[in-house]
Amino acid sequence: DTAVSQTPKYLVTQMGNDKSIKCEQNLGHDTMYWYKQDSKKFLKIMFSYNNKELIINETVPNRFSPKSPDKAHLNLHINSLELGDSAVYFCASSQVGRRNTGELFFGEGSRLTVL
Amino acid sequence: GNSVTQMEGPVTLSEEAFLTINCTYTATGYPSLFWYVQYPGEGLQLLLKATKADDKGSNKGFEATYRKETTSFHLEKGSVQVSDSAVYFCALMTTDSWGKLQFGAGTQVVVTP
């Protein structure tokens, strides 16, 4: 079983469209994250949820809206896609708090290409 | 603010060569330090970590020592293999950050037979 799974793995769409990426983890972790990796491989955190509550919200355009229906799922919806949104989006999870080992578990990434 | 600086790549080596990737950090307090590896087409995996000064993390022949006096966490491997070809990321995490990782820019390593 894949620990952190994301769908879709590849997404090609036109400017102006709206798209979603889904993420699920079966590790029993309480915290999930979205990271963006640009074309130069630079990774930057976008959002984090702990037990369905938003706890990290970096400077991200409000066209990006995360949603966590439960602590095992964190989805990312993007409105009005722009060329600069083309990137690989990684979902990750960890156990934060008393049992925190400091390790994040990453999904395989969702490569978004905006044309 | 917190930041991580690592040497730029690509680093190209022959098999069995010695690998060093430099990493230095700026942070308040005492962060935990990590090396993550990204193999082609995959997500990131934790390679090793160290949580306090003078700790040495090690895994798969890789080592890194947390040096508070030089604010460094350099990655080393004595004899690389072609399968070590990947992008390596140095990262830090502070205790008040809800598990947020601050990554360096990544260093691509290419090992040739």
mmCIF file with all atom_site columns, C-alpha atoms in Angstrom:
data_model
loop_
_atom_site.group_PDB
_atom_site.id
_atom_site.type_symbol
_atom_site.label_atom_id
_atom_site.label_alt_id
_atom_site.label_comp_id
_atom_site.label_asym_id
_atom_site.label_entity_id
_atom_site.label_seq_id
_atom_site.pdbx_PDB_ins_code
_atom_site.Cartn_x
_atom_site.Cartn_y
_atom_site.Cartn_z
_atom_site.occupancy
_atom_site.B_iso_or_equiv
_atom_site.pdbx_formal_charge
_atom_site.auth_seq_id
_atom_site.auth_comp_id
_atom_site.auth_asym_id
_atom_site.auth_atom_id
_atom_site.pdbx_PDB_model_num
ATOM 1   C CA . ASP A 1 1   ? 0.000   0.000  0.000   1.00 0.00 ? 1   ASP A CA 1
ATOM 2   C CA . THR A 1 2   ? 1.240   3.447  -0.920  1.00 0.00 ? 2   THR A CA 1
ATOM 3   C CA . ALA A 1 3   ? 1.679   5.572  2.207   1.00 0.00 ? 3   ALA A CA 1
ATOM 4   C CA . VAL A 1 4   ? 0.957   8.969  0.614   1.00 0.00 ? 4   VAL A CA 1
ATOM 5   C CA . SER A 1 5   ? -0.866  8.845  -2.696  1.00 0.00 ? 5   SER A CA 1
ATOM 6   C CA . GLN A 1 6   ? -1.753  11.722 -4.997  1.00 0.00 ? 6   GLN A CA 1
ATOM 7   C CA . THR A 1 7   ? -3.974  11.884 -8.033  1.00 0.00 ? 7   THR A CA 1
ATOM 8   C CA . PRO A 1 8   ? -3.609  12.695 -10.797 1.00 0.00 ? 8   PRO A CA 1
ATOM 9   C CA . LYS A 1 9   ? 0.083   12.165 -11.422 1.00 0.00 ? 9   LYS A CA 1
ATOM 10  C CA . TYR A 1 10  ? 0.002   14.325 -14.553 1.00 0.00 ? 10  TYR A CA 1
ATOM 11  C CA . LEU A 1 11  ? -2.320  17.160 -15.396 1.00 0.00 ? 11  LEU A CA 1
ATOM 12  C CA . VAL A 1 12  ? -2.239  19.223 -18.597 1.00 0.00 ? 12  VAL A CA 1
ATOM 13  C CA . THR A 1 13  ? -4.737  22.047 -18.903 1.00 0.00 ? 13  THR A CA 1
ATOM 14  C CA . GLN A 1 14  ? -5.391  25.445 -20.442 1.00 0.00 ? 14  GLN A CA 1
ATOM 15  C CA . MET A 1 15  ? -4.960  28.823 -18.809 1.00 0.00 ? 15  MET A CA 1
ATOM 16  C CA . GLY A 1 16  ? -8.054  29.959 -16.993 1.00 0.00 ? 16  GLY A CA 1
ATOM 17  C CA . ASN A 1 17  ? -9.298  26.478 -16.137 1.00 0.00 ? 17  ASN A CA 1
ATOM 18  C CA . ASP A 1 18  ? -9.946  25.173 -12.626 1.00 0.00 ? 18  ASP A CA 1
ATOM 19  C CA . LYS A 1 19  ? -8.351  21.926 -11.466 1.00 0.00 ? 19  LYS A CA 1
ATOM 20  C CA . SER A 1 20  ? -7.994  19.811 -8.329  1.00 0.00 ? 20  SER A CA 1
ATOM 21  C CA . ILE A 1 21  ? -5.342  17.483 -6.984  1.00 0.00 ? 21  ILE A CA 1
ATOM 22  C CA . LYS A 1 22  ? -6.228  14.926 -4.346  1.00 0.00 ? 22  LYS A CA 1
ATOM 23  C CA . CYS A 1 23  ? -4.040  13.439 -1.628  1.00 0.00 ? 23  CYS A CA 1
ATOM 24  C CA . GLU A 1 24  ? -4.578  10.613 0.825   1.00 0.00 ? 24  GLU A CA 1
ATOM 25  C CA . GLN A 1 25  ? -2.320  9.148  3.509   1.00 0.00 ? 25  GLN A CA 1
ATOM 26  C CA . ASN A 1 26  ? -2.753  5.833  5.310   1.00 0.00 ? 26  ASN A CA 1
ATOM 27  C CA . LEU A 1 27  ? -0.044  6.377  7.922   1.00 0.00 ? 27  LEU A CA 1
ATOM 28  C CA . GLY A 1 28  ? -2.353  7.643  10.645  1.00 0.00 ? 28  GLY A CA 1
ATOM 29  C CA . HIS A 1 29  ? -0.555  10.995 10.688  1.00 0.00 ? 29  HIS A CA 1
ATOM 30  C CA . ASP A 1 30  ? -2.273  14.093 11.998  1.00 0.00 ? 30  ASP A CA 1
ATOM 31  C CA . THR A 1 31  ? -0.639  16.678 9.738   1.00 0.00 ? 31  THR A CA 1
ATOM 32  C CA . MET A 1 32  ? -0.586  17.044 5.964   1.00 0.00 ? 32  MET A CA 1
ATOM 33  C CA . TYR A 1 33  ? 1.165   19.488 3.665   1.00 0.00 ? 33  TYR A CA 1
ATOM 34  C CA . TRP A 1 34  ? 1.269   20.803 0.130   1.00 0.00 ? 34  TRP A CA 1
ATOM 35  C CA . TYR A 1 35  ? 4.639   21.749 -1.324  1.00 0.00 ? 35  TYR A CA 1
ATOM 36  C CA . LYS A 1 36  ? 5.321   23.280 -4.719  1.00 0.00 ? 36  LYS A CA 1
ATOM 37  C CA . GLN A 1 37  ? 8.465   22.356 -6.682  1.00 0.00 ? 37  GLN A CA 1
ATOM 38  C CA . ASP A 1 38  ? 9.325   24.729 -9.500  1.00 0.00 ? 38  ASP A CA 1
ATOM 39  C CA . SER A 1 39  ? 11.250  24.014 -12.684 1.00 0.00 ? 39  SER A CA 1
ATOM 40  C CA . LYS A 1 40  ? 14.567  24.593 -10.888 1.00 0.00 ? 40  LYS A CA 1
ATOM 41  C CA . LYS A 1 41  ? 13.639  21.936 -8.298  1.00 0.00 ? 41  LYS A CA 1
ATOM 42  C CA . PHE A 1 42  ? 13.146  24.519 -5.547  1.00 0.00 ? 42  PHE A CA 1
ATOM 43  C CA . LEU A 1 43  ? 10.633  23.315 -2.936  1.00 0.00 ? 43  LEU A CA 1
ATOM 44  C CA . LYS A 1 44  ? 8.417   25.683 -1.003  1.00 0.00 ? 44  LYS A CA 1
ATOM 45  C CA . ILE A 1 45  ? 5.651   24.940 1.435   1.00 0.00 ? 45  ILE A CA 1
ATOM 46  C CA . MET A 1 46  ? 2.193   26.209 0.535   1.00 0.00 ? 46  MET A CA 1
ATOM 47  C CA . PHE A 1 47  ? -0.190  24.901 3.191   1.00 0.00 ? 47  PHE A CA 1
ATOM 48  C CA . SER A 1 48  ? -0.398  22.603 6.162   1.00 0.00 ? 48  SER A CA 1
ATOM 49  C CA . TYR A 1 49  ? -3.364  21.115 7.999   1.00 0.00 ? 49  TYR A CA 1
ATOM 50  C CA . ASN A 1 50  ? -3.339  19.532 11.430  1.00 0.00 ? 50  ASN A CA 1
ATOM 51  C CA . ASN A 1 51  ? -6.430  17.440 12.220  1.00 0.00 ? 51  ASN A CA 1
ATOM 52  C CA . LYS A 1 52  ? -8.398  19.255 9.505   1.00 0.00 ? 52  LYS A CA 1
ATOM 53  C CA . GLU A 1 53  ? -7.395  22.685 10.781  1.00 0.00 ? 53  GLU A CA 1
ATOM 54  C CA . LEU A 1 54  ? -5.306  25.043 8.630   1.00 0.00 ? 54  LEU A CA 1
ATOM 55  C CA . ILE A 1 55  ? -2.089  25.835 10.496  1.00 0.00 ? 55  ILE A CA 1
ATOM 56  C CA . ILE A 1 56  ? 0.319   27.010 7.813   1.00 0.00 ? 56  ILE A CA 1
ATOM 57  C CA . ASN A 1 57  ? -0.711  29.291 4.982   1.00 0.00 ? 57  ASN A CA 1
ATOM 58  C CA . GLU A 1 58  ? 2.285   30.730 3.196   1.00 0.00 ? 58  GLU A CA 1
ATOM 59  C CA . THR A 1 59  ? 2.035   33.614 0.764   1.00 0.00 ? 59  THR A CA 1
ATOM 60  C CA . VAL A 1 60  ? 0.004   31.840 -1.873  1.00 0.00 ? 60  VAL A CA 1
ATOM 61  C CA . PRO A 1 61  ? -2.520  33.453 -4.275  1.00 0.00 ? 61  PRO A CA 1
ATOM 62  C CA . ASN A 1 62  ? -6.078  32.962 -3.096  1.00 0.00 ? 62  ASN A CA 1
ATOM 63  C CA . ARG A 1 63  ? -6.756  31.088 -6.335  1.00 0.00 ? 63  ARG A CA 1
ATOM 64  C CA . PHE A 1 64  ? -5.292  28.137 -4.399  1.00 0.00 ? 64  PHE A CA 1
ATOM 65  C CA . SER A 1 65  ? -7.709  26.640 -1.896  1.00 0.00 ? 65  SER A CA 1
ATOM 66  C CA . PRO A 1 66  ? -6.842  23.585 0.167   1.00 0.00 ? 66  PRO A CA 1
ATOM 67  C CA . LYS A 1 67  ? -9.526  21.436 1.738   1.00 0.00 ? 67  LYS A CA 1
ATOM 68  C CA . SER A 1 68  ? -9.158  18.716 4.343   1.00 0.00 ? 68  SER A CA 1
ATOM 69  C CA . PRO A 1 69  ? -12.353 16.663 4.756   1.00 0.00 ? 69  PRO A CA 1
ATOM 70  C CA . ASP A 1 70  ? -10.629 14.487 7.362   1.00 0.00 ? 70  ASP A CA 1
ATOM 71  C CA . LYS A 1 71  ? -7.101  14.074 8.683   1.00 0.00 ? 71  LYS A CA 1
ATOM 72  C CA . ALA A 1 72  ? -6.246  11.425 6.075   1.00 0.00 ? 72  ALA A CA 1
ATOM 73  C CA . HIS A 1 73  ? -7.092  13.624 3.086   1.00 0.00 ? 73  HIS A CA 1
ATOM 74  C CA . LEU A 1 74  ? -5.875  16.972 1.838   1.00 0.00 ? 74  LEU A CA 1
ATOM 75  C CA . ASN A 1 75  ? -7.003  18.257 -1.543  1.00 0.00 ? 75  ASN A CA 1
ATOM 76  C CA . LEU A 1 76  ? -5.795  21.273 -3.478  1.00 0.00 ? 76  LEU A CA 1
ATOM 77  C CA . HIS A 1 77  ? -8.106  23.212 -5.761  1.00 0.00 ? 77  HIS A CA 1
ATOM 78  C CA . ILE A 1 78  ? -6.719  25.837 -8.126  1.00 0.00 ? 78  ILE A CA 1
ATOM 79  C CA . ASN A 1 79  ? -8.933  28.390 -9.855  1.00 0.00 ? 79  ASN A CA 1
ATOM 80  C CA . SER A 1 80  ? -8.158  30.389 -12.982 1.00 0.00 ? 80  SER A CA 1
ATOM 81  C CA . LEU A 1 81  ? -4.910  28.610 -13.718 1.00 0.00 ? 81  LEU A CA 1
ATOM 82  C CA . GLU A 1 82  ? -1.965  30.681 -14.913 1.00 0.00 ? 82  GLU A CA 1
ATOM 83  C CA . LEU A 1 83  ? 1.218   29.714 -16.766 1.00 0.00 ? 83  LEU A CA 1
ATOM 84  C CA . GLY A 1 84  ? 3.257   30.274 -13.601 1.00 0.00 ? 84  GLY A CA 1
ATOM 85  C CA . ASP A 1 85  ? 1.273   27.586 -11.796 1.00 0.00 ? 85  ASP A CA 1
ATOM 86  C CA . SER A 1 86  ? 3.067   24.949 -13.862 1.00 0.00 ? 86  SER A CA 1
ATOM 87  C CA . ALA A 1 87  ? 5.056   22.921 -11.338 1.00 0.00 ? 87  ALA A CA 1
ATOM 88  C CA . VAL A 1 88  ? 5.157   19.644 -9.488  1.00 0.00 ? 88  VAL A CA 1
ATOM 89  C CA . TYR A 1 89  ? 2.925   19.668 -6.413  1.00 0.00 ? 89  TYR A CA 1
ATOM 90  C CA . PHE A 1 90  ? 3.889   17.336 -3.584  1.00 0.00 ? 90  PHE A CA 1
ATOM 91  C CA . CYS A 1 91  ? 1.652   16.214 -0.788  1.00 0.00 ? 91  CYS A CA 1
ATOM 92  C CA . ALA A 1 92  ? 3.299   15.103 2.448   1.00 0.00 ? 92  ALA A CA 1
ATOM 93  C CA . SER A 1 93  ? 2.293   13.971 5.911   1.00 0.00 ? 93  SER A CA 1
ATOM 94  C CA . SER A 1 94  ? 3.874   13.736 9.351   1.00 0.00 ? 94  SER A CA 1
ATOM 95  C CA . GLN A 1 95  ? 3.042   13.119 12.971  1.00 0.00 ? 95  GLN A CA 1
ATOM 96  C CA . VAL A 1 96  ? 3.539   16.462 14.676  1.00 0.00 ? 96  VAL A CA 1
ATOM 97  C CA . GLY A 1 97  ? 3.654   16.863 18.409  1.00 0.00 ? 97  GLY A CA 1
ATOM 98  C CA . ARG A 1 98  ? 4.689   14.530 21.185  1.00 0.00 ? 98  ARG A CA 1
ATOM 99  C CA . ARG A 1 99  ? 5.518   11.637 18.853  1.00 0.00 ? 99  ARG A CA 1
ATOM 100 C CA . ASN A 1 100 ? 7.103   13.817 16.194  1.00 0.00 ? 100 ASN A CA 1
ATOM 101 C CA . THR A 1 101 ? 10.116  12.225 14.542  1.00 0.00 ? 101 THR A CA 1
ATOM 102 C CA . GLY A 1 102 ? 10.630  15.206 12.294  1.00 0.00 ? 102 GLY A CA 1
ATOM 103 C CA . GLU A 1 103 ? 10.205  13.094 9.169   1.00 0.00 ? 103 GLU A CA 1
ATOM 104 C CA . LEU A 1 104 ? 7.814   14.027 6.411   1.00 0.00 ? 104 LEU A CA 1
ATOM 105 C CA . PHE A 1 105 ? 6.511   11.336 4.065   1.00 0.00 ? 105 PHE A CA 1
ATOM 106 C CA . PHE A 1 106 ? 6.024   12.569 0.526   1.00 0.00 ? 106 PHE A CA 1
ATOM 107 C CA . GLY A 1 107 ? 3.788   11.460 -2.287  1.00 0.00 ? 107 GLY A CA 1
ATOM 108 C CA . GLU A 1 108 ? 5.166   10.958 -5.780  1.00 0.00 ? 108 GLU A CA 1
ATOM 109 C CA . GLY A 1 109 ? 4.040   14.360 -6.956  1.00 0.00 ? 109 GLY A CA 1
ATOM 110 C CA . SER A 1 110 ? 1.482   15.731 -9.405  1.00 0.00 ? 110 SER A CA 1
ATOM 111 C CA . ARG A 1 111 ? 2.992   17.456 -12.416 1.00 0.00 ? 111 ARG A CA 1
ATOM 112 C CA . LEU A 1 112 ? 0.755   20.312 -13.537 1.00 0.00 ? 112 LEU A CA 1
ATOM 113 C CA . THR A 1 113 ? 1.352   21.861 -16.950 1.00 0.00 ? 113 THR A CA 1
ATOM 114 C CA . VAL A 1 114 ? -0.617  24.959 -17.881 1.00 0.00 ? 114 VAL A CA 1
ATOM 115 C CA . LEU A 1 115 ? -0.679  25.799 -21.592 1.00 0.00 ? 115 LEU A CA 1
ATOM 116 C CA . GLY B 2 1   ? 14.159  34.225 8.960   1.00 0.00 ? 1   GLY B CA 1
ATOM 117 C CA . ASN B 2 2   ? 15.342  30.659 8.588   1.00 0.00 ? 2   ASN B CA 1
ATOM 118 C CA . SER B 2 3   ? 17.247  29.624 5.491   1.00 0.00 ? 3   SER B CA 1
ATOM 119 C CA . VAL B 2 4   ? 19.297  26.782 4.058   1.00 0.00 ? 4   VAL B CA 1
ATOM 120 C CA . THR B 2 5   ? 22.097  27.206 1.549   1.00 0.00 ? 5   THR B CA 1
ATOM 121 C CA . GLN B 2 6   ? 23.583  24.294 -0.320  1.00 0.00 ? 6   GLN B CA 1
ATOM 122 C CA . MET B 2 7   ? 26.097  24.008 -3.081  1.00 0.00 ? 7   MET B CA 1
ATOM 123 C CA . GLU B 2 8   ? 24.839  24.308 -6.609  1.00 0.00 ? 8   GLU B CA 1
ATOM 124 C CA . GLY B 2 9   ? 24.897  21.417 -8.964  1.00 0.00 ? 9   GLY B CA 1
ATOM 125 C CA . PRO B 2 10  ? 25.082  19.492 -11.022 1.00 0.00 ? 10  PRO B CA 1
ATOM 126 C CA . VAL B 2 11  ? 27.852  17.519 -9.411  1.00 0.00 ? 11  VAL B CA 1
ATOM 127 C CA . THR B 2 12  ? 29.196  14.878 -11.773 1.00 0.00 ? 12  THR B CA 1
ATOM 128 C CA . LEU B 2 13  ? 31.289  12.043 -10.394 1.00 0.00 ? 13  LEU B CA 1
ATOM 129 C CA . SER B 2 14  ? 32.654  8.716  -11.474 1.00 0.00 ? 14  SER B CA 1
ATOM 130 C CA . GLU B 2 15  ? 31.524  5.566  -9.700  1.00 0.00 ? 15  GLU B CA 1
ATOM 131 C CA . GLU B 2 16  ? 33.435  4.928  -6.442  1.00 0.00 ? 16  GLU B CA 1
ATOM 132 C CA . ALA B 2 17  ? 34.397  8.597  -6.103  1.00 0.00 ? 17  ALA B CA 1
ATOM 133 C CA . PHE B 2 18  ? 33.995  10.531 -2.838  1.00 0.00 ? 18  PHE B CA 1
ATOM 134 C CA . LEU B 2 19  ? 30.950  12.803 -2.613  1.00 0.00 ? 19  LEU B CA 1
ATOM 135 C CA . THR B 2 20  ? 30.558  15.924 -0.494  1.00 0.00 ? 20  THR B CA 1
ATOM 136 C CA . ILE B 2 21  ? 27.601  18.291 -0.685  1.00 0.00 ? 21  ILE B CA 1
ATOM 137 C CA . ASN B 2 22  ? 27.941  21.385 1.464   1.00 0.00 ? 22  ASN B CA 1
ATOM 138 C CA . CYS B 2 23  ? 24.998  22.715 3.442   1.00 0.00 ? 23  CYS B CA 1
ATOM 139 C CA . THR B 2 24  ? 24.864  25.655 5.817   1.00 0.00 ? 24  THR B CA 1
ATOM 140 C CA . TYR B 2 25  ? 21.879  27.081 7.632   1.00 0.00 ? 25  TYR B CA 1
ATOM 141 C CA . THR B 2 26  ? 20.562  30.145 9.399   1.00 0.00 ? 26  THR B CA 1
ATOM 142 C CA . ALA B 2 27  ? 17.986  29.634 12.111  1.00 0.00 ? 27  ALA B CA 1
ATOM 143 C CA . THR B 2 28  ? 16.938  30.847 15.511  1.00 0.00 ? 28  THR B CA 1
ATOM 144 C CA . GLY B 2 29  ? 17.191  28.319 18.275  1.00 0.00 ? 29  GLY B CA 1
ATOM 145 C CA . TYR B 2 30  ? 18.220  24.738 17.673  1.00 0.00 ? 30  TYR B CA 1
ATOM 146 C CA . PRO B 2 31  ? 16.677  23.306 14.529  1.00 0.00 ? 31  PRO B CA 1
ATOM 147 C CA . SER B 2 32  ? 16.643  19.685 13.458  1.00 0.00 ? 32  SER B CA 1
ATOM 148 C CA . LEU B 2 33  ? 18.544  19.082 10.222  1.00 0.00 ? 33  LEU B CA 1
ATOM 149 C CA . PHE B 2 34  ? 17.730  16.697 7.416   1.00 0.00 ? 34  PHE B CA 1
ATOM 150 C CA . TRP B 2 35  ? 18.927  15.384 4.089   1.00 0.00 ? 35  TRP B CA 1
ATOM 151 C CA . TYR B 2 36  ? 16.205  14.296 1.704   1.00 0.00 ? 36  TYR B CA 1
ATOM 152 C CA . VAL B 2 37  ? 16.832  12.562 -1.627  1.00 0.00 ? 37  VAL B CA 1
ATOM 153 C CA . GLN B 2 38  ? 14.700  12.709 -4.767  1.00 0.00 ? 38  GLN B CA 1
ATOM 154 C CA . TYR B 2 39  ? 15.335  9.976  -7.326  1.00 0.00 ? 39  TYR B CA 1
ATOM 155 C CA . PRO B 2 40  ? 14.231  10.694 -10.909 1.00 0.00 ? 40  PRO B CA 1
ATOM 156 C CA . GLY B 2 41  ? 10.464  10.772 -11.250 1.00 0.00 ? 41  GLY B CA 1
ATOM 157 C CA . GLU B 2 42  ? 9.838   10.136 -7.562  1.00 0.00 ? 42  GLU B CA 1
ATOM 158 C CA . GLY B 2 43  ? 8.909   12.037 -4.433  1.00 0.00 ? 43  GLY B CA 1
ATOM 159 C CA . LEU B 2 44  ? 11.331  12.929 -1.671  1.00 0.00 ? 44  LEU B CA 1
ATOM 160 C CA . GLN B 2 45  ? 12.587  10.397 0.847   1.00 0.00 ? 45  GLN B CA 1
ATOM 161 C CA . LEU B 2 46  ? 14.338  11.054 4.106   1.00 0.00 ? 46  LEU B CA 1
ATOM 162 C CA . LEU B 2 47  ? 17.981  10.047 3.806   1.00 0.00 ? 47  LEU B CA 1
ATOM 163 C CA . LEU B 2 48  ? 19.217  10.986 7.280   1.00 0.00 ? 48  LEU B CA 1
ATOM 164 C CA . LYS B 2 49  ? 18.675  13.466 10.060  1.00 0.00 ? 49  LYS B CA 1
ATOM 165 C CA . ALA B 2 50  ? 20.251  14.957 13.182  1.00 0.00 ? 50  ALA B CA 1
ATOM 166 C CA . THR B 2 51  ? 18.369  16.677 15.955  1.00 0.00 ? 51  THR B CA 1
ATOM 167 C CA . LYS B 2 52  ? 21.100  18.285 18.073  1.00 0.00 ? 52  LYS B CA 1
ATOM 168 C CA . ALA B 2 53  ? 24.625  19.592 17.883  1.00 0.00 ? 53  ALA B CA 1
ATOM 169 C CA . ASP B 2 54  ? 27.360  16.993 17.203  1.00 0.00 ? 54  ASP B CA 1
ATOM 170 C CA . ASP B 2 55  ? 24.799  14.330 16.246  1.00 0.00 ? 55  ASP B CA 1
ATOM 171 C CA . LYS B 2 56  ? 25.789  12.299 13.214  1.00 0.00 ? 56  LYS B CA 1
ATOM 172 C CA . GLY B 2 57  ? 23.095  11.020 10.907  1.00 0.00 ? 57  GLY B CA 1
ATOM 173 C CA . SER B 2 58  ? 23.898  8.070  8.671   1.00 0.00 ? 58  SER B CA 1
ATOM 174 C CA . ASN B 2 59  ? 22.112  5.866  6.163   1.00 0.00 ? 59  ASN B CA 1
ATOM 175 C CA . LYS B 2 60  ? 23.023  3.879  3.023   1.00 0.00 ? 60  LYS B CA 1
ATOM 176 C CA . GLY B 2 61  ? 26.688  4.870  3.383   1.00 0.00 ? 61  GLY B CA 1
ATOM 177 C CA . PHE B 2 62  ? 25.878  8.580  3.625   1.00 0.00 ? 62  PHE B CA 1
ATOM 178 C CA . GLU B 2 63  ? 26.814  10.611 6.687   1.00 0.00 ? 63  GLU B CA 1
ATOM 179 C CA . ALA B 2 64  ? 26.321  14.145 7.935   1.00 0.00 ? 64  ALA B CA 1
ATOM 180 C CA . THR B 2 65  ? 27.302  15.761 11.244  1.00 0.00 ? 65  THR B CA 1
ATOM 181 C CA . TYR B 2 66  ? 25.382  18.636 12.853  1.00 0.00 ? 66  TYR B CA 1
ATOM 182 C CA . ARG B 2 67  ? 28.001  21.352 13.454  1.00 0.00 ? 67  ARG B CA 1
ATOM 183 C CA . LYS B 2 68  ? 26.514  24.181 15.459  1.00 0.00 ? 68  LYS B CA 1
ATOM 184 C CA . GLU B 2 69  ? 29.728  26.218 15.548  1.00 0.00 ? 69  GLU B CA 1
ATOM 185 C CA . THR B 2 70  ? 29.833  26.407 11.745  1.00 0.00 ? 70  THR B CA 1
ATOM 186 C CA . THR B 2 71  ? 26.051  26.065 11.257  1.00 0.00 ? 71  THR B CA 1
ATOM 187 C CA . SER B 2 72  ? 26.685  23.290 8.776   1.00 0.00 ? 72  SER B CA 1
ATOM 188 C CA . PHE B 2 73  ? 25.386  19.822 7.903   1.00 0.00 ? 73  PHE B CA 1
ATOM 189 C CA . HIS B 2 74  ? 27.525  18.612 5.010   1.00 0.00 ? 74  HIS B CA 1
ATOM 190 C CA . LEU B 2 75  ? 26.610  15.322 3.331   1.00 0.00 ? 75  LEU B CA 1
ATOM 191 C CA . GLU B 2 76  ? 29.358  12.812 2.531   1.00 0.00 ? 76  GLU B CA 1
ATOM 192 C CA . LYS B 2 77  ? 29.663  9.381  0.983   1.00 0.00 ? 77  LYS B CA 1
ATOM 193 C CA . GLY B 2 78  ? 32.935  7.574  0.561   1.00 0.00 ? 78  GLY B CA 1
ATOM 194 C CA . SER B 2 79  ? 32.177  5.620  -2.611  1.00 0.00 ? 79  SER B CA 1
ATOM 195 C CA . VAL B 2 80  ? 29.208  6.554  -4.773  1.00 0.00 ? 80  VAL B CA 1
ATOM 196 C CA . GLN B 2 81  ? 27.316  4.251  -7.106  1.00 0.00 ? 81  GLN B CA 1
ATOM 197 C CA . VAL B 2 82  ? 25.376  4.988  -10.263 1.00 0.00 ? 82  VAL B CA 1
ATOM 198 C CA . SER B 2 83  ? 22.201  4.371  -8.239  1.00 0.00 ? 83  SER B CA 1
ATOM 199 C CA . ASP B 2 84  ? 23.065  7.401  -6.058  1.00 0.00 ? 84  ASP B CA 1
ATOM 200 C CA . SER B 2 85  ? 22.266  9.699  -8.978  1.00 0.00 ? 85  SER B CA 1
ATOM 201 C CA . ALA B 2 86  ? 19.513  11.938 -7.630  1.00 0.00 ? 86  ALA B CA 1
ATOM 202 C CA . VAL B 2 87  ? 18.747  15.410 -6.318  1.00 0.00 ? 87  VAL B CA 1
ATOM 203 C CA . TYR B 2 88  ? 19.749  15.913 -2.682  1.00 0.00 ? 88  TYR B CA 1
ATOM 204 C CA . PHE B 2 89  ? 18.017  18.467 -0.469  1.00 0.00 ? 89  PHE B CA 1
ATOM 205 C CA . CYS B 2 90  ? 19.263  19.827 2.819   1.00 0.00 ? 90  CYS B CA 1
ATOM 206 C CA . ALA B 2 91  ? 16.482  21.025 5.117   1.00 0.00 ? 91  ALA B CA 1
ATOM 207 C CA . LEU B 2 92  ? 15.811  22.313 8.592   1.00 0.00 ? 92  LEU B CA 1
ATOM 208 C CA . MET B 2 93  ? 12.848  22.194 10.927  1.00 0.00 ? 93  MET B CA 1
ATOM 209 C CA . THR B 2 94  ? 12.392  24.285 14.054  1.00 0.00 ? 94  THR B CA 1
ATOM 210 C CA . THR B 2 95  ? 10.440  23.002 17.028  1.00 0.00 ? 95  THR B CA 1
ATOM 211 C CA . ASP B 2 96  ? 7.699   25.616 16.794  1.00 0.00 ? 96  ASP B CA 1
ATOM 212 C CA . SER B 2 97  ? 6.981   25.151 13.097  1.00 0.00 ? 97  SER B CA 1
ATOM 213 C CA . TRP B 2 98  ? 4.387   22.343 13.020  1.00 0.00 ? 98  TRP B CA 1
ATOM 214 C CA . GLY B 2 99  ? 6.737   20.152 11.062  1.00 0.00 ? 99  GLY B CA 1
ATOM 215 C CA . LYS B 2 100 ? 7.401   22.743 8.383   1.00 0.00 ? 100 LYS B CA 1
ATOM 216 C CA . LEU B 2 101 ? 10.560  21.930 6.434   1.00 0.00 ? 101 LEU B CA 1
ATOM 217 C CA . GLN B 2 102 ? 12.690  24.748 5.053   1.00 0.00 ? 102 GLN B CA 1
ATOM 218 C CA . PHE B 2 103 ? 14.564  23.333 2.071   1.00 0.00 ? 103 PHE B CA 1
ATOM 219 C CA . GLY B 2 104 ? 17.762  24.307 0.341   1.00 0.00 ? 104 GLY B CA 1
ATOM 220 C CA . ALA B 2 105 ? 17.733  24.656 -3.439  1.00 0.00 ? 105 ALA B CA 1
ATOM 221 C CA . GLY B 2 106 ? 18.770  21.046 -4.036  1.00 0.00 ? 106 GLY B CA 1
ATOM 222 C CA . THR B 2 107 ? 21.933  19.634 -5.557  1.00 0.00 ? 107 THR B CA 1
ATOM 223 C CA . GLN B 2 108 ? 21.761  17.300 -8.522  1.00 0.00 ? 108 GLN B CA 1
ATOM 224 C CA . VAL B 2 109 ? 24.312  14.492 -8.399  1.00 0.00 ? 109 VAL B CA 1
ATOM 225 C CA . VAL B 2 110 ? 25.154  12.492 -11.507 1.00 0.00 ? 110 VAL B CA 1
ATOM 226 C CA . VAL B 2 111 ? 27.287  9.385  -11.110 1.00 0.00 ? 111 VAL B CA 1
ATOM 227 C CA . THR B 2 112 ? 28.739  7.881  -14.274 1.00 0.00 ? 112 THR B CA 1
ATOM 228 C CA . PRO B 2 113 ? 29.974  4.295  -14.660 1.00 0.00 ? 113 PRO B CA 1
#
